[in-house]
């Protein structure tokens, strides 16, 4: 009877371990750069499954393998993704947080990195870790991202920009070009000076001719 109960209990715990998986992933909304970022993984298992606080377990992902055409299924493999540390356990739900992500150097490649919903929980190689978690805020997360530097040159006080001499030269040349006489205008003015006396004498000569003609006519009539 005792042997039967032991076998039944072992079979039940094994079936629970096979059914354990990540059912949801949630992250808090930060309001400032100093707020701590938390990302919780919810597992559909309670204390009866063997989970307990500070237990580090492995999250594995089932990958279906097909041939190049995609029509024939070859089989499926379980690929380790990373490790989760249980921080709280309830009746039917356990809450865990990311402990570490496993390198792909000696493990099969994953199309999507990071632990996500649907990944299974494997208790093989699990251990207890009592170290304090490392806090990670928004500013620390952004510090790991590459920063592109932009060089901005600021002119030194007392020195003029490089374009100032060119502008000054244009300003100096402008009045000189305005003072230079236009050859066409100068020629017209000279022509007017030459033709003005002749034009003024022409009406006088015509008037004198008419007066002489009138006087000669009057003289002939008197005779």
Coordinates of C-alpha atoms in Angstrom, one line a residue:
X1 CA 0.0 0.0 0.0
X2 CA 2.8 2.4 0.9
X3 CA 4.6 1.6 -2.3
X4 CA 1.5 2.2 -4.3
X5 CA 1.0 5.7 -2.7
X6 CA 4.7 6.6 -3.3
X7 CA 4.4 5.6 -6.9
X8 CA 1.2 7.5 -7.3
X9 CA 2.6 10.6 -5.6
X10 CA 5.7 10.5 -7.8
X11 CA 3.7 10.1 -10.9
X12 CA 1.5 13.0 -9.9
X13 CA 4.5 15.3 -9.2
X14 CA 6.0 14.3 -12.5
X15 CA 2.9 15.1 -14.4
X16 CA 2.6 18.5 -12.6
X17 CA 6.3 19.2 -13.5
X18 CA 5.6 18.4 -17.1
X19 CA 2.6 20.7 -17.2
X20 CA 4.3 23.7 -15.6
X21 CA 4.7 26.6 -18.0
X22 CA 4.8 30.4 -18.1
X23 CA 1.2 31.5 -18.7
X24 CA 1.7 35.3 -18.5
X25 CA 4.4 38.0 -18.5
X26 CA 3.8 41.4 -17.0
X27 CA 5.9 44.6 -16.5
X28 CA 5.3 47.6 -14.4
X29 CA 4.8 51.1 -15.9
X30 CA 7.6 53.4 -14.8
X31 CA 6.8 57.1 -14.2
X32 CA 10.4 58.4 -14.0
X33 CA 14.0 57.3 -14.9
X34 CA 14.7 56.5 -11.2
X35 CA 11.8 54.0 -10.9
X36 CA 12.8 50.3 -10.7
X37 CA 11.7 48.1 -13.6
X38 CA 10.1 44.8 -12.6
X39 CA 9.2 42.0 -15.0
X40 CA 7.1 39.1 -13.5
X41 CA 6.6 35.7 -15.0
X42 CA 3.5 33.8 -13.8
X43 CA 3.7 30.0 -13.6
X44 CA 0.6 27.8 -13.4
X45 CA 1.8 25.7 -10.4
X46 CA 1.6 25.8 -6.6
X47 CA 3.5 24.4 -3.7
X48 CA 2.4 20.8 -4.5
X49 CA 4.4 21.0 -7.8
X50 CA 7.7 21.3 -6.0
X51 CA 8.2 25.0 -6.4
X52 CA 9.2 27.2 -3.4
X53 CA 10.5 30.6 -2.8
X54 CA 14.1 31.4 -4.0
X55 CA 14.1 28.2 -6.2
X56 CA 15.9 28.8 -9.5
X57 CA 14.4 26.7 -12.3
X58 CA 15.0 26.5 -16.1
X59 CA 12.6 27.7 -18.7
X60 CA 12.7 25.5 -21.9
X61 CA 11.0 26.0 -25.2
X62 CA 9.5 23.3 -27.4
X63 CA 10.6 23.8 -31.0
X64 CA 9.0 21.8 -33.9
X65 CA 11.5 20.7 -36.6
X66 CA 10.3 20.4 -40.2
X67 CA 12.0 19.8 -43.5
X68 CA 12.9 22.5 -45.9
X69 CA 9.6 22.4 -47.6
X70 CA 7.7 22.7 -44.3
X71 CA 5.3 19.9 -45.2
X72 CA 6.9 17.0 -43.2
X73 CA 7.4 17.2 -39.4
X74 CA 10.7 15.6 -38.3
X75 CA 10.3 15.9 -34.6
X76 CA 10.5 18.4 -31.7
X77 CA 13.2 19.4 -29.3
X78 CA 13.3 21.2 -25.9
X79 CA 15.7 24.1 -26.0
X80 CA 16.7 25.8 -22.7
X81 CA 16.0 29.5 -22.8
X82 CA 17.0 30.9 -19.4
X83 CA 16.6 30.6 -15.6
X84 CA 13.8 32.0 -13.4
X85 CA 13.9 32.6 -9.7
X86 CA 10.7 32.1 -7.8
X87 CA 9.9 35.1 -5.6
X88 CA 6.4 34.2 -4.4
X89 CA 4.2 31.1 -4.5
X90 CA 0.5 30.9 -4.0
X91 CA -2.1 28.1 -4.1
X92 CA -2.1 27.6 -7.8
X93 CA 0.2 30.3 -9.1
X94 CA 3.9 31.0 -8.7
X95 CA 5.6 34.3 -9.5
X96 CA 9.1 34.3 -10.8
X97 CA 11.6 36.8 -12.2
X98 CA 14.4 36.5 -14.7
X99 CA 17.6 35.1 -13.1
X100 CA 19.8 34.8 -16.2
X101 CA 19.5 34.1 -20.0
X102 CA 21.5 31.2 -21.3
X103 CA 24.1 31.9 -24.1
X104 CA 23.4 30.5 -27.5
X105 CA 27.1 29.6 -28.1
X106 CA 26.6 25.9 -27.1
X107 CA 22.8 25.8 -27.4
X108 CA 20.4 25.7 -30.4
X109 CA 19.4 29.1 -31.8
X110 CA 16.1 30.7 -31.0
X111 CA 14.1 32.8 -33.4
X112 CA 12.9 34.9 -30.4
X113 CA 15.2 35.4 -27.5
X114 CA 14.1 35.9 -24.0
X115 CA 11.6 34.0 -21.8
X116 CA 8.0 34.4 -22.9
X117 CA 4.6 32.9 -22.4
X118 CA 4.3 29.2 -23.3
X119 CA 7.8 28.3 -22.2
X120 CA 7.9 25.2 -20.0
X121 CA 9.4 24.9 -16.5
X122 CA 12.0 22.2 -16.0
X123 CA 13.0 21.3 -12.4
X124 CA 16.2 19.5 -13.4
X125 CA 19.2 21.3 -12.1
X126 CA 17.2 23.6 -9.9
X127 CA 18.8 25.1 -6.8
X128 CA 18.1 27.6 -4.0
X129 CA 19.5 31.1 -4.4
X130 CA 19.2 33.5 -1.4
X131 CA 21.2 36.5 -2.9
X132 CA 19.4 39.8 -3.1
X133 CA 18.1 40.8 -6.6
X134 CA 19.8 43.5 -8.5
X135 CA 17.6 46.6 -9.0
X136 CA 17.4 48.0 -12.5
X137 CA 16.0 51.4 -13.3
X138 CA 15.1 53.1 -16.5
X139 CA 18.3 55.2 -16.6
X140 CA 20.5 52.1 -16.1
X141 CA 18.7 50.3 -18.9
X142 CA 19.2 53.3 -21.3
X143 CA 22.9 53.5 -20.3
X144 CA 23.5 50.2 -21.9
X145 CA 22.2 51.4 -25.3
X146 CA 24.8 52.9 -27.7
X147 CA 25.0 56.7 -27.7
X148 CA 25.8 58.6 -30.9
X149 CA 27.9 61.7 -30.3
X150 CA 27.5 64.9 -32.3
X151 CA 30.3 67.4 -32.4
X152 CA 29.2 71.0 -32.3
X153 CA 31.7 73.8 -32.8
X154 CA 31.2 77.0 -30.8
X155 CA 32.9 80.2 -31.9
X156 CA 35.4 81.6 -29.4
X157 CA 34.4 85.0 -28.0
X158 CA 36.2 87.8 -29.7
X159 CA 36.7 86.0 -33.0
X160 CA 34.5 86.5 -36.0
X161 CA 33.0 83.6 -38.0
X162 CA 34.7 82.4 -41.1
X163 CA 32.0 84.1 -43.3
X164 CA 32.5 87.5 -41.8
X165 CA 35.5 88.6 -44.1
X166 CA 33.6 87.6 -47.2
X167 CA 30.5 89.6 -46.0
X168 CA 32.8 92.6 -45.1
X169 CA 34.4 92.5 -48.5
X170 CA 31.0 92.6 -50.2
X171 CA 30.0 95.5 -48.1
X172 CA 33.2 97.4 -48.9
X173 CA 33.0 96.6 -52.7
X174 CA 29.3 97.7 -52.9
X175 CA 29.9 101.5 -52.5
X176 CA 32.8 101.5 -54.8
X177 CA 30.7 99.9 -57.6
X178 CA 28.0 102.4 -56.9
X179 CA 30.5 105.4 -57.3
X180 CA 31.9 104.2 -60.6
X181 CA 30.4 106.2 -63.5
X182 CA 28.3 104.5 -66.1
X183 CA 30.0 104.9 -69.5
X184 CA 26.6 105.1 -71.3
X185 CA 25.4 107.8 -69.0
X186 CA 28.6 109.8 -69.3
X187 CA 28.5 109.6 -73.2
X188 CA 24.9 110.9 -73.2
X189 CA 25.9 113.8 -70.9
X190 CA 28.8 114.7 -73.1
X191 CA 26.7 114.7 -76.2
X192 CA 24.1 116.9 -74.6
X193 CA 26.8 119.4 -73.7
X194 CA 28.1 119.5 -77.3
X195 CA 24.7 119.8 -78.9
X196 CA 23.2 122.2 -76.5
X197 CA 24.9 125.4 -77.9
X198 CA 24.0 124.4 -81.5
X199 CA 20.4 123.8 -80.6
X200 CA 20.1 127.1 -78.8
X201 CA 21.7 129.0 -81.8
X202 CA 19.5 127.4 -84.4
X203 CA 16.2 129.1 -83.3
X204 CA 18.1 132.5 -83.1
X205 CA 19.5 132.1 -86.6
X206 CA 16.1 131.3 -88.0
X207 CA 14.5 134.3 -86.2
X208 CA 17.2 136.6 -87.6
X209 CA 16.6 135.3 -91.1
X210 CA 12.8 135.9 -90.8
X211 CA 13.4 139.4 -89.5
X212 CA 15.8 140.3 -92.4
X213 CA 13.3 139.0 -94.9
X214 CA 10.5 141.0 -93.4
X215 CA 12.6 144.2 -93.4
X216 CA 13.6 143.7 -97.1
X217 CA 10.0 143.3 -98.0
X218 CA 8.9 146.4 -96.2
X219 CA 11.7 148.3 -98.0
X220 CA 10.6 147.2 -101.4
X221 CA 7.1 148.2 -100.7
X222 CA 8.1 151.7 -99.7
X223 CA 10.1 152.1 -102.9

